[in-house]
mmCIF file with all atom_site columns, C-alpha atoms and ligand atoms in Angstrom:
data_model
loop_
_atom_site.group_PDB
_atom_site.id
_atom_site.type_symbol
_atom_site.label_atom_id
_atom_site.label_alt_id
_atom_site.label_comp_id
_atom_site.label_asym_id
_atom_site.label_entity_id
_atom_site.label_seq_id
_atom_site.pdbx_PDB_ins_code
_atom_site.Cartn_x
_atom_site.Cartn_y
_atom_site.Cartn_z
_atom_site.occupancy
_atom_site.B_iso_or_equiv
_atom_site.pdbx_formal_charge
_atom_site.auth_seq_id
_atom_site.auth_comp_id
_atom_site.auth_asym_id
_atom_site.auth_atom_id
_atom_site.pdbx_PDB_model_num
ATOM   1   C CA  . UNK A 1 1   ? 84.056  91.892  103.078 1.00 0.00 ? 1   UNK A CA  1
ATOM   2   C CA  . UNK A 1 2   ? 83.292  92.688  106.698 1.00 0.00 ? 2   UNK A CA  1
ATOM   3   C CA  . UNK A 1 3   ? 83.927  96.156  108.117 1.00 0.00 ? 3   UNK A CA  1
ATOM   4   C CA  . UNK A 1 4   ? 85.770  94.941  111.202 1.00 0.00 ? 4   UNK A CA  1
ATOM   5   C CA  . UNK A 1 5   ? 86.921  91.651  112.665 1.00 0.00 ? 5   UNK A CA  1
ATOM   6   C CA  . UNK A 1 6   ? 86.851  90.710  116.320 1.00 0.00 ? 6   UNK A CA  1
ATOM   7   C CA  . UNK A 1 7   ? 90.277  89.869  117.716 1.00 0.00 ? 7   UNK A CA  1
ATOM   8   C CA  . UNK A 1 8   ? 92.013  91.857  114.967 1.00 0.00 ? 8   UNK A CA  1
ATOM   9   C CA  . UNK A 1 9   ? 94.662  94.130  116.470 1.00 0.00 ? 9   UNK A CA  1
ATOM   10  C CA  . UNK A 1 10  ? 94.665  96.529  113.510 1.00 0.00 ? 10  UNK A CA  1
ATOM   11  C CA  . UNK A 1 11  ? 90.852  96.856  113.632 1.00 0.00 ? 11  UNK A CA  1
ATOM   12  C CA  . UNK A 1 12  ? 91.291  97.779  117.314 1.00 0.00 ? 12  UNK A CA  1
ATOM   13  C CA  . UNK A 1 13  ? 93.895  100.415 116.401 1.00 0.00 ? 13  UNK A CA  1
ATOM   14  C CA  . UNK A 1 14  ? 91.644  101.865 113.675 1.00 0.00 ? 14  UNK A CA  1
ATOM   15  C CA  . UNK A 1 15  ? 88.780  102.006 116.197 1.00 0.00 ? 15  UNK A CA  1
ATOM   16  C CA  . UNK A 1 16  ? 91.026  103.710 118.764 1.00 0.00 ? 16  UNK A CA  1
ATOM   17  C CA  . UNK A 1 17  ? 90.503  100.857 121.220 1.00 0.00 ? 17  UNK A CA  1
ATOM   18  C CA  . UNK A 1 18  ? 94.227  100.228 121.613 1.00 0.00 ? 18  UNK A CA  1
ATOM   19  C CA  . UNK A 1 19  ? 96.895  102.922 121.370 1.00 0.00 ? 19  UNK A CA  1
ATOM   20  C CA  . UNK A 1 20  ? 99.140  103.520 118.402 1.00 0.00 ? 20  UNK A CA  1
ATOM   21  C CA  . UNK A 1 21  ? 101.183 106.455 117.183 1.00 0.00 ? 21  UNK A CA  1
ATOM   22  C CA  . UNK A 1 22  ? 99.068  107.558 114.238 1.00 0.00 ? 22  UNK A CA  1
ATOM   23  C CA  . UNK A 1 23  ? 101.052 109.733 111.831 1.00 0.00 ? 23  UNK A CA  1
ATOM   24  C CA  . UNK A 1 24  ? 98.476  110.387 109.088 1.00 0.00 ? 24  UNK A CA  1
ATOM   25  C CA  . UNK A 1 25  ? 95.107  109.158 107.909 1.00 0.00 ? 25  UNK A CA  1
ATOM   26  C CA  . UNK A 1 26  ? 92.450  109.490 105.220 1.00 0.00 ? 26  UNK A CA  1
ATOM   27  C CA  . UNK A 1 27  ? 88.792  108.569 104.979 1.00 0.00 ? 27  UNK A CA  1
ATOM   28  C CA  . UNK A 1 28  ? 89.835  105.020 104.025 1.00 0.00 ? 28  UNK A CA  1
ATOM   29  C CA  . UNK A 1 29  ? 93.280  104.419 105.531 1.00 0.00 ? 29  UNK A CA  1
ATOM   30  C CA  . UNK A 1 30  ? 95.295  104.927 108.716 1.00 0.00 ? 30  UNK A CA  1
ATOM   31  C CA  . UNK A 1 31  ? 99.088  105.151 109.044 1.00 0.00 ? 31  UNK A CA  1
ATOM   32  C CA  . UNK A 1 32  ? 100.744 104.403 112.392 1.00 0.00 ? 32  UNK A CA  1
ATOM   33  C CA  . UNK A 1 33  ? 104.253 103.544 113.589 1.00 0.00 ? 33  UNK A CA  1
ATOM   34  C CA  . UNK A 1 34  ? 105.277 99.901  113.727 1.00 0.00 ? 34  UNK A CA  1
ATOM   35  C CA  . UNK A 1 35  ? 105.875 98.650  117.293 1.00 0.00 ? 35  UNK A CA  1
ATOM   36  C CA  . UNK A 1 36  ? 109.080 96.926  116.203 1.00 0.00 ? 36  UNK A CA  1
ATOM   37  C CA  . UNK A 1 37  ? 110.656 99.309  113.696 1.00 0.00 ? 37  UNK A CA  1
ATOM   38  C CA  . UNK A 1 38  ? 113.094 97.872  111.172 1.00 0.00 ? 38  UNK A CA  1
ATOM   39  C CA  . UNK A 1 39  ? 114.320 101.290 110.020 1.00 0.00 ? 39  UNK A CA  1
ATOM   40  C CA  . UNK A 1 40  ? 114.272 104.909 111.270 1.00 0.00 ? 40  UNK A CA  1
ATOM   41  C CA  . UNK A 1 41  ? 110.947 105.322 109.451 1.00 0.00 ? 41  UNK A CA  1
ATOM   42  C CA  . UNK A 1 42  ? 108.697 102.274 109.700 1.00 0.00 ? 42  UNK A CA  1
ATOM   43  C CA  . UNK A 1 43  ? 105.006 103.049 109.388 1.00 0.00 ? 43  UNK A CA  1
ATOM   44  C CA  . UNK A 1 44  ? 102.129 100.675 108.674 1.00 0.00 ? 44  UNK A CA  1
ATOM   45  C CA  . UNK A 1 45  ? 99.310  101.853 106.415 1.00 0.00 ? 45  UNK A CA  1
ATOM   46  C CA  . UNK A 1 46  ? 96.108  99.871  106.843 1.00 0.00 ? 46  UNK A CA  1
ATOM   47  C CA  . UNK A 1 47  ? 92.638  100.131 105.309 1.00 0.00 ? 47  UNK A CA  1
ATOM   48  C CA  . UNK A 1 48  ? 89.998  101.100 107.852 1.00 0.00 ? 48  UNK A CA  1
ATOM   49  C CA  . UNK A 1 49  ? 87.881  98.095  107.014 1.00 0.00 ? 49  UNK A CA  1
ATOM   50  C CA  . UNK A 1 50  ? 88.992  94.566  107.654 1.00 0.00 ? 50  UNK A CA  1
ATOM   51  C CA  . UNK A 1 51  ? 90.446  92.760  104.654 1.00 0.00 ? 51  UNK A CA  1
ATOM   52  C CA  . UNK A 1 52  ? 92.949  89.940  105.204 1.00 0.00 ? 52  UNK A CA  1
ATOM   53  C CA  . UNK A 1 53  ? 95.717  91.066  102.850 1.00 0.00 ? 53  UNK A CA  1
ATOM   54  C CA  . UNK A 1 54  ? 96.661  93.642  100.237 1.00 0.00 ? 54  UNK A CA  1
ATOM   55  C CA  . UNK A 1 55  ? 95.838  91.380  97.282  1.00 0.00 ? 55  UNK A CA  1
ATOM   56  C CA  . UNK A 1 56  ? 92.311  90.889  98.592  1.00 0.00 ? 56  UNK A CA  1
ATOM   57  C CA  . UNK A 1 57  ? 92.004  94.650  99.040  1.00 0.00 ? 57  UNK A CA  1
ATOM   58  C CA  . UNK A 1 58  ? 93.068  95.265  95.438  1.00 0.00 ? 58  UNK A CA  1
ATOM   59  C CA  . UNK A 1 59  ? 90.537  92.749  94.150  1.00 0.00 ? 59  UNK A CA  1
ATOM   60  C CA  . UNK A 1 60  ? 87.692  94.006  96.319  1.00 0.00 ? 60  UNK A CA  1
ATOM   61  C CA  . UNK A 1 61  ? 88.359  97.726  96.258  1.00 0.00 ? 61  UNK A CA  1
ATOM   62  C CA  . UNK A 1 62  ? 91.011  99.188  93.940  1.00 0.00 ? 62  UNK A CA  1
ATOM   63  C CA  . UNK A 1 63  ? 90.134  102.675 95.161  1.00 0.00 ? 63  UNK A CA  1
ATOM   64  C CA  . UNK A 1 64  ? 90.931  101.777 98.761  1.00 0.00 ? 64  UNK A CA  1
ATOM   65  C CA  . UNK A 1 65  ? 94.220  100.180 97.722  1.00 0.00 ? 65  UNK A CA  1
ATOM   66  C CA  . UNK A 1 66  ? 95.104  103.322 95.765  1.00 0.00 ? 66  UNK A CA  1
ATOM   67  C CA  . UNK A 1 67  ? 94.194  105.410 98.797  1.00 0.00 ? 67  UNK A CA  1
ATOM   68  C CA  . UNK A 1 68  ? 96.545  103.351 100.991 1.00 0.00 ? 68  UNK A CA  1
ATOM   69  C CA  . UNK A 1 69  ? 99.424  103.677 98.492  1.00 0.00 ? 69  UNK A CA  1
ATOM   70  C CA  . UNK A 1 70  ? 98.806  107.414 98.229  1.00 0.00 ? 70  UNK A CA  1
ATOM   71  C CA  . UNK A 1 71  ? 98.844  107.792 101.997 1.00 0.00 ? 71  UNK A CA  1
ATOM   72  C CA  . UNK A 1 72  ? 102.104 105.827 102.135 1.00 0.00 ? 72  UNK A CA  1
ATOM   73  C CA  . UNK A 1 73  ? 103.631 108.225 99.592  1.00 0.00 ? 73  UNK A CA  1
ATOM   74  C CA  . UNK A 1 74  ? 102.498 111.233 101.632 1.00 0.00 ? 74  UNK A CA  1
ATOM   75  C CA  . UNK A 1 75  ? 103.969 109.761 104.828 1.00 0.00 ? 75  UNK A CA  1
ATOM   76  C CA  . UNK A 1 76  ? 107.304 109.160 103.050 1.00 0.00 ? 76  UNK A CA  1
ATOM   77  C CA  . UNK A 1 77  ? 107.298 112.705 101.657 1.00 0.00 ? 77  UNK A CA  1
ATOM   78  C CA  . UNK A 1 78  ? 106.435 114.205 105.043 1.00 0.00 ? 78  UNK A CA  1
ATOM   79  C CA  . UNK A 1 79  ? 109.337 112.241 106.571 1.00 0.00 ? 79  UNK A CA  1
ATOM   80  C CA  . UNK A 1 80  ? 111.655 113.717 103.929 1.00 0.00 ? 80  UNK A CA  1
ATOM   81  C CA  . UNK A 1 81  ? 112.688 110.321 102.632 1.00 0.00 ? 81  UNK A CA  1
ATOM   82  C CA  . UNK A 1 82  ? 114.690 110.351 99.395  1.00 0.00 ? 82  UNK A CA  1
ATOM   83  C CA  . UNK A 1 83  ? 113.395 106.856 98.723  1.00 0.00 ? 83  UNK A CA  1
ATOM   84  C CA  . UNK A 1 84  ? 111.403 104.273 100.564 1.00 0.00 ? 84  UNK A CA  1
ATOM   85  C CA  . UNK A 1 85  ? 110.186 100.714 100.326 1.00 0.00 ? 85  UNK A CA  1
ATOM   86  C CA  . UNK A 1 86  ? 106.605 99.502  100.409 1.00 0.00 ? 86  UNK A CA  1
ATOM   87  C CA  . UNK A 1 87  ? 106.323 95.924  101.648 1.00 0.00 ? 87  UNK A CA  1
ATOM   88  C CA  . UNK A 1 88  ? 103.174 93.836  101.722 1.00 0.00 ? 88  UNK A CA  1
ATOM   89  C CA  . UNK A 1 89  ? 103.942 90.446  103.234 1.00 0.00 ? 89  UNK A CA  1
ATOM   90  C CA  . UNK A 1 90  ? 101.138 88.258  101.917 1.00 0.00 ? 90  UNK A CA  1
ATOM   91  C CA  . UNK A 1 91  ? 100.487 84.900  103.516 1.00 0.00 ? 91  UNK A CA  1
ATOM   92  C CA  . UNK A 1 92  ? 102.185 83.125  106.398 1.00 0.00 ? 92  UNK A CA  1
ATOM   93  C CA  . UNK A 1 93  ? 104.824 81.731  104.026 1.00 0.00 ? 93  UNK A CA  1
ATOM   94  C CA  . UNK A 1 94  ? 105.865 85.340  103.282 1.00 0.00 ? 94  UNK A CA  1
ATOM   95  C CA  . UNK A 1 95  ? 106.026 86.223  107.012 1.00 0.00 ? 95  UNK A CA  1
ATOM   96  C CA  . UNK A 1 96  ? 102.632 87.942  107.218 1.00 0.00 ? 96  UNK A CA  1
ATOM   97  C CA  . UNK A 1 97  ? 101.762 87.848  110.913 1.00 0.00 ? 97  UNK A CA  1
ATOM   98  C CA  . UNK A 1 98  ? 98.756  90.193  111.143 1.00 0.00 ? 98  UNK A CA  1
ATOM   99  C CA  . UNK A 1 99  ? 95.944  89.233  108.791 1.00 0.00 ? 99  UNK A CA  1
ATOM   100 C CA  . UNK A 1 100 ? 94.541  92.708  108.227 1.00 0.00 ? 100 UNK A CA  1
ATOM   101 C CA  . UNK A 1 101 ? 95.933  94.227  105.027 1.00 0.00 ? 101 UNK A CA  1
ATOM   102 C CA  . UNK A 1 102 ? 98.868  96.565  105.565 1.00 0.00 ? 102 UNK A CA  1
ATOM   103 C CA  . UNK A 1 103 ? 101.695 98.241  103.735 1.00 0.00 ? 103 UNK A CA  1
ATOM   104 C CA  . UNK A 1 104 ? 104.999 98.681  105.527 1.00 0.00 ? 104 UNK A CA  1
ATOM   105 C CA  . UNK A 1 105 ? 106.528 102.066 104.660 1.00 0.00 ? 105 UNK A CA  1
ATOM   106 C CA  . UNK A 1 106 ? 110.231 101.631 105.346 1.00 0.00 ? 106 UNK A CA  1
ATOM   107 C CA  . UNK A 1 107 ? 113.009 104.181 104.921 1.00 0.00 ? 107 UNK A CA  1
ATOM   108 C CA  . UNK A 1 108 ? 115.584 106.412 106.532 1.00 0.00 ? 108 UNK A CA  1
ATOM   109 C CA  . UNK A 1 109 ? 118.514 104.035 106.087 1.00 0.00 ? 109 UNK A CA  1
ATOM   110 C CA  . UNK A 1 110 ? 120.239 102.367 103.158 1.00 0.00 ? 110 UNK A CA  1
ATOM   111 C CA  . UNK A 1 111 ? 117.980 99.632  101.829 1.00 0.00 ? 111 UNK A CA  1
ATOM   112 C CA  . UNK A 1 112 ? 119.567 96.629  100.187 1.00 0.00 ? 112 UNK A CA  1
ATOM   113 C CA  . UNK A 1 113 ? 118.275 94.271  97.523  1.00 0.00 ? 113 UNK A CA  1
ATOM   114 C CA  . UNK A 1 114 ? 117.272 91.465  97.400  1.00 0.00 ? 114 UNK A CA  1
ATOM   115 C CA  . UNK A 1 115 ? 115.271 91.510  100.637 1.00 0.00 ? 115 UNK A CA  1
ATOM   116 C CA  . UNK A 1 116 ? 115.634 88.579  103.010 1.00 0.00 ? 116 UNK A CA  1
HETATM 117 P P1  . AMP B 2 .   ? 103.514 91.458  109.026 1.00 0.00 ? 1   AMP B P1  1
HETATM 118 O O1  . AMP B 2 .   ? 104.492 90.515  109.669 1.00 0.00 ? 1   AMP B O1  1
HETATM 119 O O2  . AMP B 2 .   ? 103.902 91.855  107.616 1.00 0.00 ? 1   AMP B O2  1
HETATM 120 O O3  . AMP B 2 .   ? 102.110 90.915  109.098 1.00 0.00 ? 1   AMP B O3  1
HETATM 121 O O4  . AMP B 2 .   ? 103.591 92.820  109.824 1.00 0.00 ? 1   AMP B O4  1
HETATM 122 C C1  . AMP B 2 .   ? 102.913 93.033  111.003 1.00 0.00 ? 1   AMP B C1  1
HETATM 123 C C2  . AMP B 2 .   ? 103.609 94.172  111.694 1.00 0.00 ? 1   AMP B C2  1
HETATM 124 O O5  . AMP B 2 .   ? 102.734 94.664  112.706 1.00 0.00 ? 1   AMP B O5  1
HETATM 125 C C3  . AMP B 2 .   ? 104.910 93.821  112.398 1.00 0.00 ? 1   AMP B C3  1
HETATM 126 O O6  . AMP B 2 .   ? 105.961 94.601  111.839 1.00 0.00 ? 1   AMP B O6  1
HETATM 127 C C4  . AMP B 2 .   ? 104.659 94.168  113.869 1.00 0.00 ? 1   AMP B C4  1
HETATM 128 O O7  . AMP B 2 .   ? 105.786 94.733  114.492 1.00 0.00 ? 1   AMP B O7  1
HETATM 129 C C5  . AMP B 2 .   ? 103.518 95.148  113.747 1.00 0.00 ? 1   AMP B C5  1
HETATM 130 N N1  . AMP B 2 .   ? 102.637 95.251  114.900 1.00 0.00 ? 1   AMP B N1  1
HETATM 131 C C6  . AMP B 2 .   ? 102.025 94.254  115.572 1.00 0.00 ? 1   AMP B C6  1
HETATM 132 N N2  . AMP B 2 .   ? 101.256 94.734  116.552 1.00 0.00 ? 1   AMP B N2  1
HETATM 133 C C7  . AMP B 2 .   ? 101.370 96.088  116.494 1.00 0.00 ? 1   AMP B C7  1
HETATM 134 C C8  . AMP B 2 .   ? 100.814 97.160  117.243 1.00 0.00 ? 1   AMP B C8  1
HETATM 135 N N3  . AMP B 2 .   ? 99.973  96.946  118.268 1.00 0.00 ? 1   AMP B N3  1
HETATM 136 N N4  . AMP B 2 .   ? 101.166 98.422  116.907 1.00 0.00 ? 1   AMP B N4  1
HETATM 137 C C9  . AMP B 2 .   ? 102.023 98.656  115.891 1.00 0.00 ? 1   AMP B C9  1
HETATM 138 N N5  . AMP B 2 .   ? 102.566 97.680  115.132 1.00 0.00 ? 1   AMP B N5  1
HETATM 139 C C10 . AMP B 2 .   ? 102.260 96.414  115.432 1.00 0.00 ? 1   AMP B C10 1
#
């Protein structure tokens, strides 16, 4: 697994090469606001190193996946959310558009089920 990938927008955000509104971070993960929020709280949590999707992260490094989920929980708690949704679109067929693992932390409005 490489540390970073050229032409990866989330690697550039982690490196501080392009701006993002970072809300919280750990040694392994960074949380920043989604550019196109789908809810009042919509934060992306990404591992610092480049991995294409969350499943690959879990296989390669369970500790880093756990770190990302823990950071997502802290972000939701800090936002005062009574509940929240973690979404990991995985693969183009599931609408993944950025191929650097990320968790969407979504909340602050009523969330319906099933998702679209
Ligand atoms: P996905 O479609 O699951 O791969 O999610 C990618 C998300 O990244 C989308 O919700 C985009 O709005 C978001 N996004 C893309 N570029 C940026 C950026 N530069 N800063 C913040 N969010 C971004």
